Coordinates of C-alpha atoms and ligand atoms in Angstrom, one line a residue:
M1 CA 115.6 102.1 35.2
T2 CA 116.8 99.9 32.4
E3 CA 119.8 100.9 30.3
V4 CA 121.0 99.2 27.3
V5 CA 124.7 98.4 27.1
E6 CA 126.9 96.4 24.9
A7 CA 128.1 93.4 26.9
P8 CA 131.0 91.1 26.1
G9 CA 130.2 87.5 25.2
A10 CA 126.8 88.2 23.7
E11 CA 125.7 85.5 21.4
S12 CA 124.0 87.8 19.1
A13 CA 124.3 91.4 18.1
Q14 CA 121.0 92.3 19.9
E15 CA 120.9 95.0 22.5
L16 CA 121.1 93.7 26.0
K17 CA 119.0 94.7 29.0
R18 CA 121.2 95.9 31.8
I19 CA 120.0 94.8 35.3
T20 CA 121.2 97.2 38.0
H21 CA 121.0 97.2 41.9
W22 CA 118.2 98.8 43.9
I23 CA 119.4 100.8 46.8
N24 CA 117.5 103.3 49.0
G25 CA 114.5 103.3 46.7
T26 CA 116.2 103.8 43.4
S27 CA 118.0 101.9 40.7
V28 CA 121.8 102.1 41.1
A29 CA 124.2 101.1 38.3
G30 CA 127.0 98.9 39.4
E31 CA 130.6 99.9 39.2
P32 CA 132.0 98.9 35.8
G33 CA 134.0 95.7 35.5
R34 CA 132.0 93.0 37.1
S35 CA 128.8 91.6 35.6
G36 CA 127.3 88.4 34.3
P37 CA 125.1 87.2 31.5
V38 CA 121.3 86.6 31.7
Y39 CA 119.8 84.3 29.1
N40 CA 116.5 83.5 27.5
P41 CA 116.8 79.7 27.9
A42 CA 114.1 78.9 25.4
A43 CA 116.1 80.7 22.6
G44 CA 119.5 80.0 24.0
I45 CA 120.6 83.6 23.6
Q46 CA 121.9 86.2 26.0
T47 CA 119.3 88.9 26.7
G48 CA 120.8 90.8 29.5
E49 CA 123.8 91.7 31.6
V50 CA 123.5 91.9 35.4
D51 CA 125.8 94.0 37.5
F52 CA 127.8 92.2 40.2
A53 CA 128.2 94.1 43.5
S54 CA 131.5 94.7 45.2
A55 CA 131.7 94.7 49.0
E56 CA 131.5 98.5 48.9
E57 CA 128.2 98.3 47.0
V58 CA 126.8 95.8 49.4
D59 CA 127.8 98.1 52.2
R60 CA 125.9 101.0 50.6
A61 CA 122.7 98.8 50.6
V62 CA 123.3 97.8 54.2
Q63 CA 123.8 101.4 55.3
A64 CA 120.5 102.4 53.5
A65 CA 118.7 99.5 55.3
K66 CA 120.3 100.5 58.6
E67 CA 119.2 104.1 58.3
A68 CA 115.7 103.1 57.3
F69 CA 115.3 100.6 60.2
A70 CA 114.7 103.1 63.0
S71 CA 111.7 104.7 61.4
W72 CA 110.3 101.5 59.8
R73 CA 110.2 99.6 63.1
A74 CA 108.4 102.5 64.6
V75 CA 105.6 102.5 62.0
S76 CA 102.4 101.3 63.6
L77 CA 101.1 97.8 63.0
S78 CA 97.9 99.2 61.5
R79 CA 99.9 101.3 59.0
K80 CA 102.2 98.3 58.2
T81 CA 99.1 96.2 57.6
E82 CA 97.7 98.8 55.2
I83 CA 101.0 98.8 53.3
F84 CA 100.9 95.0 53.1
F85 CA 97.4 95.0 51.8
R86 CA 98.6 97.4 49.1
I87 CA 101.6 95.1 48.3
R88 CA 99.1 92.2 48.1
A89 CA 96.9 94.1 45.6
L90 CA 99.8 95.2 43.5
V91 CA 101.4 91.7 43.2
D92 CA 98.0 90.3 42.5
A93 CA 97.4 92.9 39.7
H94 CA 100.8 92.2 38.2
R95 CA 100.8 88.4 38.4
E96 CA 101.0 88.0 34.7
D97 CA 103.8 90.6 34.3
I98 CA 105.9 88.9 37.0
A99 CA 105.2 85.5 35.5
K100 CA 106.4 86.7 32.1
I101 CA 109.6 88.0 33.6
L102 CA 110.2 84.6 35.3
T103 CA 109.5 82.6 32.1
A104 CA 111.8 84.9 30.1
E105 CA 114.8 84.4 32.3
H106 CA 114.2 81.0 34.0
G107 CA 112.5 79.2 31.2
K108 CA 109.6 77.6 33.2
V109 CA 106.3 77.6 31.4
L110 CA 104.0 80.5 32.0
S111 CA 101.3 78.5 33.9
D112 CA 104.0 77.3 36.3
A113 CA 105.4 80.8 36.7
K114 CA 101.9 82.0 37.6
G115 CA 101.7 79.2 40.1
E116 CA 105.0 80.4 41.6
V117 CA 103.6 83.9 42.0
A118 CA 100.4 82.6 43.5
R119 CA 102.2 80.6 46.2
G120 CA 104.4 83.6 47.0
L121 CA 101.3 85.8 47.3
E122 CA 99.9 83.4 49.9
V123 CA 102.9 84.3 52.1
I124 CA 102.2 88.0 51.6
E125 CA 98.6 87.4 52.6
F126 CA 99.7 85.6 55.7
C127 CA 101.8 88.7 56.5
C128 CA 98.8 90.9 56.2
G129 CA 97.8 89.5 59.6
I130 CA 101.0 90.7 61.3
P131 CA 99.2 92.4 64.2
E132 CA 97.8 89.0 65.2
L133 CA 101.1 87.2 64.6
L134 CA 103.1 89.6 66.8
K135 CA 100.7 89.4 69.8
G136 CA 102.7 88.7 73.0
G137 CA 101.7 87.2 76.3
F138 CA 100.6 89.0 79.4
T139 CA 100.4 87.9 83.0
E140 CA 98.7 90.2 85.4
Q141 CA 99.7 90.2 89.1
A142 CA 102.6 87.8 88.7
S143 CA 103.6 89.1 92.0
T144 CA 101.7 91.6 94.1
G145 CA 101.5 94.8 92.0
I146 CA 103.7 93.3 89.3
D147 CA 102.7 92.4 85.7
V148 CA 104.9 90.4 83.3
Y149 CA 104.6 90.5 79.5
S150 CA 106.4 89.2 76.4
I151 CA 106.9 91.1 73.2
R152 CA 108.6 90.3 70.0
Q153 CA 110.8 92.9 68.3
P154 CA 112.5 93.0 64.9
V155 CA 116.2 92.0 64.7
G156 CA 117.4 94.8 62.4
V157 CA 118.9 94.5 58.9
C158 CA 118.1 91.1 57.4
A159 CA 119.5 89.6 54.2
G160 CA 118.2 87.0 51.8
I161 CA 120.3 85.0 49.3
T162 CA 118.1 83.1 46.9
P163 CA 118.4 80.4 44.2
F164 CA 117.6 80.6 40.5
N165 CA 114.6 78.2 40.5
F166 CA 112.0 80.4 42.2
P167 CA 113.1 84.0 41.5
A168 CA 109.9 85.5 42.9
M169 CA 108.5 83.1 45.4
V170 CA 111.6 82.3 47.5
P171 CA 112.4 86.0 48.0
M172 CA 108.8 86.5 49.0
W173 CA 109.2 83.8 51.7
M174 CA 111.9 86.0 53.2
W175 CA 111.2 89.7 52.6
A176 CA 107.5 89.5 53.3
P177 CA 107.8 88.3 56.9
A178 CA 111.0 90.2 57.5
L179 CA 109.4 93.5 56.6
A180 CA 106.1 92.8 58.3
C181 CA 108.0 92.2 61.5
G182 CA 109.7 95.6 61.2
N183 CA 113.0 94.7 59.8
T184 CA 114.7 96.2 56.7
F185 CA 116.1 93.9 54.0
V186 CA 118.9 93.4 51.5
L187 CA 118.1 90.8 48.9
K188 CA 120.9 89.1 46.8
P189 CA 118.9 87.1 44.2
S190 CA 120.3 84.5 41.8
E191 CA 122.4 86.1 39.1
K192 CA 120.8 83.8 36.6
D193 CA 117.3 85.4 36.7
P194 CA 117.6 88.7 38.6
S195 CA 114.9 90.9 37.0
A196 CA 112.0 89.8 39.1
S197 CA 113.6 91.2 42.2
I198 CA 113.9 94.6 40.7
Y199 CA 110.3 94.5 39.5
T200 CA 109.3 93.6 43.1
A201 CA 111.3 96.5 44.4
E202 CA 109.4 98.9 42.2
L203 CA 106.1 97.4 43.3
L204 CA 107.0 97.7 47.0
K205 CA 107.9 101.4 46.4
E206 CA 104.6 101.9 44.8
A207 CA 102.8 100.2 47.7
G208 CA 104.4 102.8 50.1
V209 CA 107.3 100.9 51.5
P210 CA 109.8 103.7 52.5
D211 CA 113.1 104.0 50.7
G212 CA 115.9 101.9 52.2
V213 CA 113.5 99.3 53.7
F214 CA 114.0 96.9 50.7
N215 CA 117.2 96.8 48.7
V216 CA 118.6 94.5 46.0
V217 CA 122.2 93.8 45.2
H218 CA 123.1 91.4 42.5
G219 CA 126.2 89.3 42.3
D220 CA 128.2 86.2 43.1
K221 CA 130.4 85.0 45.9
V222 CA 131.8 88.5 46.4
A223 CA 128.4 89.9 47.3
V224 CA 127.5 86.8 49.4
D225 CA 130.7 87.0 51.4
A226 CA 130.2 90.8 52.0
I227 CA 126.7 90.0 53.4
L228 CA 127.9 87.2 55.6
E229 CA 130.7 89.2 57.1
H230 CA 128.9 92.6 57.4
P231 CA 128.7 93.6 61.0
E232 CA 125.4 95.5 60.6
I233 CA 123.5 92.5 59.2
A234 CA 121.7 90.6 62.0
A235 CA 120.1 87.7 60.2
V236 CA 120.6 85.8 56.9
S237 CA 118.1 83.6 55.1
F238 CA 119.5 81.4 52.4
V239 CA 118.0 79.0 49.9
G240 CA 120.2 77.1 47.4
S241 CA 122.4 74.0 47.1
T242 CA 123.6 72.1 50.1
P243 CA 127.4 72.9 49.9
I244 CA 126.7 76.6 49.7
A245 CA 124.0 76.4 52.4
R246 CA 126.5 74.8 54.7
Y247 CA 129.0 77.5 53.9
V248 CA 126.5 80.3 54.4
Y249 CA 125.4 78.8 57.7
E250 CA 129.0 78.3 59.0
T251 CA 130.3 81.7 57.8
G252 CA 127.2 83.7 58.9
T253 CA 127.0 82.2 62.3
S254 CA 130.7 82.6 62.9
H255 CA 130.1 86.3 62.3
G256 CA 127.5 86.4 64.9
K257 CA 124.4 86.2 62.7
R258 CA 121.2 84.3 63.0
V259 CA 121.1 82.0 59.9
Q260 CA 118.6 79.7 58.3
A261 CA 120.1 78.0 55.3
L262 CA 117.9 75.7 53.2
G263 CA 119.8 73.3 50.9
G264 CA 119.3 70.7 48.2
A265 CA 117.2 67.6 48.1
K266 CA 116.7 64.1 46.8
N267 CA 113.0 63.6 47.2
H268 CA 111.6 60.0 47.2
M269 CA 108.1 59.0 46.3
I270 CA 107.3 55.5 47.6
V271 CA 104.6 53.6 45.7
L272 CA 103.1 50.7 47.6
P273 CA 101.5 47.7 45.8
D274 CA 98.0 48.8 46.9
A275 CA 98.4 52.3 45.5
D276 CA 96.2 53.7 42.8
I277 CA 98.8 53.3 40.0
D278 CA 97.2 55.7 37.6
M279 CA 97.1 58.4 40.3
A280 CA 100.7 57.6 41.3
A281 CA 101.9 57.7 37.6
D282 CA 100.2 61.1 37.0
A283 CA 101.7 62.4 40.2
A284 CA 105.2 61.1 39.3
V285 CA 105.1 62.7 35.9
S286 CA 103.8 66.0 37.3
A287 CA 106.2 66.1 40.2
G288 CA 109.2 64.7 38.4
Y289 CA 109.1 66.8 35.2
G290 CA 107.2 70.0 36.2
S291 CA 109.5 73.0 35.9
A292 CA 111.9 70.7 34.1
G293 CA 112.7 69.0 37.5
E294 CA 114.3 72.3 38.7
R295 CA 112.3 72.3 42.0
C296 CA 113.7 71.5 45.4
M297 CA 110.5 69.6 46.1
A298 CA 110.6 67.7 42.7
V299 CA 110.2 64.0 43.0
S300 CA 113.5 62.6 41.6
M301 CA 113.4 59.0 42.9
L302 CA 110.5 56.6 42.8
V303 CA 110.7 53.7 45.1
A304 CA 108.4 50.9 43.8
V305 CA 107.6 48.4 46.5
G306 CA 106.8 44.7 45.8
D307 CA 105.1 44.2 42.5
A308 CA 104.2 47.9 42.0
G309 CA 107.3 48.4 39.8
D310 CA 106.3 47.0 36.4
E311 CA 102.8 48.5 36.3
L312 CA 104.1 51.9 37.5
V313 CA 107.0 52.1 35.0
G314 CA 104.6 51.0 32.2
A315 CA 102.0 53.7 33.2
I316 CA 104.7 56.5 33.4
K317 CA 106.3 55.4 30.0
E318 CA 102.9 55.6 28.4
R319 CA 102.5 59.2 29.6
L320 CA 105.9 60.5 28.6
P321 CA 105.4 61.0 24.8
K322 CA 102.5 63.3 25.7
V323 CA 104.5 65.8 27.7
K324 CA 104.9 68.9 25.5
V325 CA 108.3 70.4 25.8
G326 CA 108.8 73.9 24.3
D327 CA 109.1 77.6 24.8
G328 CA 107.5 78.5 28.1
M329 CA 105.8 81.5 26.6
Q330 CA 103.7 79.2 24.3
P331 CA 100.4 78.3 26.0
D332 CA 100.6 74.6 25.0
S333 CA 104.1 74.0 26.4
E334 CA 104.1 71.9 29.6
M335 CA 107.8 71.8 30.2
G336 CA 110.3 74.5 29.3
P337 CA 114.1 74.4 28.9
L338 CA 116.7 74.2 31.7
V339 CA 118.2 77.5 33.0
T340 CA 121.6 77.5 31.3
R341 CA 123.4 75.5 28.6
E342 CA 125.9 74.4 31.2
H343 CA 123.2 73.0 33.5
R344 CA 121.4 71.3 30.6
D345 CA 124.6 69.5 29.6
K346 CA 125.3 68.5 33.2
V347 CA 121.8 67.0 33.6
A348 CA 122.1 65.3 30.2
S349 CA 125.4 63.7 31.2
Y350 CA 123.6 61.7 33.9
I351 CA 121.8 59.7 31.3
D352 CA 125.0 58.1 30.1
K353 CA 126.3 57.9 33.6
G354 CA 123.1 56.0 34.7
R355 CA 123.5 53.6 31.8
D356 CA 127.2 53.0 32.6
E357 CA 126.3 52.4 36.2
G358 CA 123.8 49.7 35.2
A359 CA 120.5 51.5 35.2
T360 CA 118.0 50.9 32.3
V361 CA 117.3 54.0 30.2
V362 CA 113.6 53.6 29.5
T363 CA 113.2 57.1 27.9
D364 CA 116.2 59.2 26.8
G365 CA 115.3 62.9 26.9
R366 CA 118.1 63.8 24.5
E367 CA 116.2 62.1 21.8
T368 CA 113.1 64.2 22.3
A369 CA 114.5 67.7 23.0
P370 CA 113.2 70.3 20.6
D371 CA 115.6 71.5 18.0
G372 CA 117.0 75.0 18.0
G373 CA 119.4 76.8 20.2
G374 CA 117.4 76.6 23.5
F375 CA 118.6 74.8 26.5
F376 CA 116.1 72.0 26.1
L377 CA 116.2 68.4 27.4
G378 CA 113.2 66.1 27.0
V379 CA 112.0 63.8 29.8
T380 CA 114.2 60.9 30.9
L381 CA 113.1 57.8 32.8
L382 CA 115.8 55.5 34.4
D383 CA 114.7 52.2 35.8
D384 CA 116.6 49.7 38.0
V385 CA 118.5 52.4 39.7
K386 CA 120.4 51.3 42.8
P387 CA 121.3 53.3 45.9
E388 CA 125.0 53.1 45.3
M389 CA 124.8 54.8 41.8
D390 CA 125.6 58.5 41.3
V391 CA 122.3 58.9 39.6
Y392 CA 120.7 57.9 42.9
K393 CA 123.0 59.8 45.2
D394 CA 123.3 63.2 43.3
E395 CA 120.8 65.9 43.2
I396 CA 120.5 66.0 39.3
F397 CA 118.0 69.0 39.3
G398 CA 116.6 68.3 35.9
P399 CA 113.9 66.2 34.1
V400 CA 115.5 62.8 35.0
L401 CA 113.3 60.5 37.1
G402 CA 114.8 57.4 38.6
V403 CA 113.0 54.2 39.7
T404 CA 114.4 51.9 42.3
R405 CA 112.7 48.7 43.2
V406 CA 112.5 47.2 46.7
S407 CA 110.7 44.2 48.2
T408 CA 109.2 45.7 51.4
Y409 CA 107.9 48.9 53.0
D410 CA 110.7 48.7 55.5
E411 CA 113.3 48.7 52.8
A412 CA 111.7 51.8 51.2
L413 CA 111.6 53.6 54.6
R414 CA 115.3 52.7 55.3
L415 CA 116.3 54.2 51.9
V416 CA 114.6 57.5 52.7
N417 CA 115.8 57.6 56.3
E418 CA 119.4 56.8 55.3
N419 CA 119.5 59.5 52.6
P420 CA 121.6 62.5 53.6
Y421 CA 118.8 64.9 52.4
G422 CA 115.5 65.3 54.1
N423 CA 113.5 67.9 52.3
G424 CA 110.3 66.3 50.9
V425 CA 108.9 62.7 50.6
A426 CA 105.7 61.2 49.4
I427 CA 103.9 57.9 49.9
F428 CA 101.2 56.5 47.7
T429 CA 99.0 53.9 49.2
R430 CA 95.3 53.2 50.0
D431 CA 96.2 52.0 53.5
G432 CA 95.7 54.7 56.1
G433 CA 97.4 52.8 58.8
V434 CA 100.6 52.4 56.8
A435 CA 100.5 56.1 55.8
R436 CA 100.1 57.1 59.5
Q437 CA 103.0 54.8 60.5
F438 CA 105.1 56.4 57.7
Q439 CA 104.4 59.9 58.8
F440 CA 105.5 58.9 62.3
E441 CA 108.8 57.3 61.4
V442 CA 110.1 59.0 58.4
N443 CA 113.0 61.5 58.9
V444 CA 112.0 64.2 56.4
G445 CA 110.7 67.7 57.0
M446 CA 107.7 67.7 54.6
V447 CA 105.6 64.6 54.0
G448 CA 103.0 64.0 51.4
I449 CA 100.4 61.2 51.6
N450 CA 99.1 60.7 48.1
V451 CA 100.4 64.2 47.5
P452 CA 103.7 64.3 45.5
I453 CA 104.8 67.9 46.2
P454 CA 103.9 68.7 49.8
V455 CA 104.9 72.3 50.0
P456 CA 103.2 73.6 53.2
V457 CA 100.5 76.3 52.9
A458 CA 101.6 79.8 54.1
Y459 CA 100.4 79.4 57.7
Y460 CA 102.6 76.4 58.3
S461 CA 106.4 76.6 57.8
F462 CA 108.6 75.2 55.0
G463 CA 111.8 73.4 55.6
G464 CA 113.6 70.1 55.4
W465 CA 115.7 68.0 57.8
K466 CA 119.3 66.8 57.6
N467 CA 121.4 68.3 54.7
S468 CA 118.4 70.1 53.4
L469 CA 118.4 72.7 56.3
F470 CA 121.2 74.2 58.4
G471 CA 119.7 76.2 61.3
D472 CA 116.8 75.7 63.6
L473 CA 113.9 77.5 62.1
H474 CA 112.0 76.8 58.9
V475 CA 110.9 79.6 56.5
Y476 CA 107.7 81.6 56.4
G477 CA 104.6 80.8 58.6
P478 CA 105.0 80.9 62.4
E479 CA 108.7 79.9 62.3
G480 CA 109.4 82.7 59.8
I481 CA 107.9 85.2 62.3
Q482 CA 110.1 83.7 65.0
F483 CA 113.2 83.9 62.9
Y484 CA 112.7 87.6 62.1
T485 CA 112.0 88.7 65.6
R486 CA 113.5 88.2 69.1
G487 CA 111.7 88.0 72.3
K488 CA 111.7 90.4 75.2
V489 CA 110.1 89.9 78.6
V490 CA 109.1 93.0 80.6
T491 CA 108.4 92.8 84.3
S492 CA 106.7 96.0 85.4
R493 CA 105.4 97.7 88.5
W494 CA 103.8 101.1 88.8
P495 CA 104.5 103.3 91.8
D496 CA 102.2 102.5 94.7
P497 CA 103.1 104.2 97.9
A498 CA 101.1 101.5 99.8
T499 CA 103.5 98.7 98.8
S500 CA 106.8 100.5 98.3
K501 CA 109.7 99.8 100.7
V502 CA 113.4 99.2 100.7
D503 CA 114.2 95.5 100.5
L504 CA 117.8 94.3 99.8
G505 CA 116.8 90.6 99.5
F506 CA 116.7 88.7 96.2
P507 CA 113.4 89.5 94.4
Q508 CA 110.7 87.0 95.4
T509 CA 107.1 86.7 94.4
R510 CA 104.7 88.2 96.9
Ligands
NAD601 P1 123.2 77.8 44.3 O1 123.6 77.2 45.7 O2 124.2 77.6 43.2 O3 123.0 79.4 44.5 C1 122.2 79.9 45.5 C2 122.6 81.3 45.8 O4 124.0 81.2 46.3 C3 122.7 82.2 44.6 O5 122.2 83.5 45.0 C4 124.2 82.2 44.2 O6 124.5 83.5 43.6 C5 124.9 82.0 45.5 N1 126.1 81.3 45.4 C6 126.4 80.4 44.4 N2 127.7 79.9 44.6 C7 128.2 80.6 45.6 C8 129.5 80.5 46.3 N3 130.5 79.7 45.9 N4 129.6 81.3 47.4 C9 128.6 82.0 47.9 N5 127.4 82.2 47.3 C10 127.2 81.4 46.2 O7 121.8 77.2 44.0 P2 121.0 77.4 42.6 O8 121.7 76.5 41.6 O9 120.7 78.8 42.3 O10 119.6 76.7 43.0 C11 119.4 75.3 43.0 C12 119.6 74.7 44.3 O11 118.8 75.3 45.3 C13 119.2 73.2 44.3 O12 120.2 72.5 45.1 C14 117.9 73.2 45.0 O13 117.5 72.0 45.7 C15 118.1 74.3 46.0 N6 116.8 74.8 46.5 C16 116.4 74.4 47.8 C17 115.2 74.9 48.3 C18 114.8 74.5 49.6 O14 113.8 75.0 50.1 N7 115.4 73.6 50.3 C19 114.4 75.7 47.5 C20 114.8 76.0 46.2 C21 116.0 75.6 45.7

């Protein structure tokens, strides 16, 4: 499957892994001319070159998926369940291998990569129950001799466009329910860390997923536009930044597709004066710097209420020198590098920007980044951040945690509710009444009460509000099943000579 080619722009003379498309059950090399670099972020060197699909190559994948659809949707639910149990067993058996692929191209530490696979696996496990999930309703004798029932059917060829930060889990959120519901799939993963998708394709084939049911095309805007405009694609799931999510939603729906497009985030963690400050500080450090802050559910802004601020900042500051930043493959590393040099530099630029805007730089991650060529940045803490500052408004997507101080719970709530994003939020308090009030009045899709990263379990659905989601349905869980199916209601009567007669009137219940 993997060929070795000499690619332009390599930072070393090493041989580069070539990452190809996967169409109709086999690896397909892209047409020459368009490709992109893949890096090992911990070493800061290029390790691969990924093919970028043209519109024609995307069309080949879509045609393969279209051809496979008729027979895949007809496969019985018990057979599909059997295949899903095999997929589950194979992903479980290869957790470690998948995690290593993630660490090699994304940079996240191995333990975090294993956690990613585990959370994706939970979605696959949920899909093993597809016969139960697709059960319809039945009404006997709705009218005399007439029964009515509802069924859910697959929509056809579905596509998924995914971000760099969860190269295995986010695709699993999409292809697992899509396939379980009887659809076929074309995945366009992030071009920054594309190998996990090809490894997944190989596992699905081994599990017995027929050729053409799952396809992968790599690439950039050209491939994305070809998906959004393709007349044979019925539904598109997207996860990525807000401007692209909006574009995908608007373009896809204008081409008649069902679209769910999840965007960026600015997640607040409110700490009330009665909170357990040690618990809150542990949570803030874990949720702010885990995966180097490259999580859509990362906490990026702490809102300290009343006199919680000084104690909280002190407790976090104390913890920061202990965070071990290093190569994700090393077992003692707790935080790896950022995904690319360009992204690292952009994140680092927010430290000066914050200082210029008037924030206090408590810890500067540039001073603690490991030496060498890797795309590392240490942990940064900014205090006295104000809502009008760019460091508050922008999704920095790196290990930069801001603290803003407010006097009251109402002020904290207003900040969250006025923010254009609405992905995740957390409140830390010992007061159950306030927590319950918060859950009632906060305008955010996923809420944690003393839980900093409230990613829903697989049998609930994941999704934000406001600029964090364009579309109506969240991903995976019950809403995922709804997204990948459409309803049909059948009204039926069987010939009964005793009740049959000509009646030209409008059908009425009898
Ligand atoms: P991104 O928006 O740059 O890329 C996402 C996908 O869109 C990729 O497959 C990419 O190839 C494609 N793309 C990029 N530019 C495009 C363009 N101009 N036209 C068409 N397609 C384009 O996002 P990213 O940097 O890979 O991922 C990080 C972002 O994803 C963050 O904003 C993060 O919050 C968000 N994210 C959100 C969730 C969520 O559930 N809401 C989950 C994970 C990541």
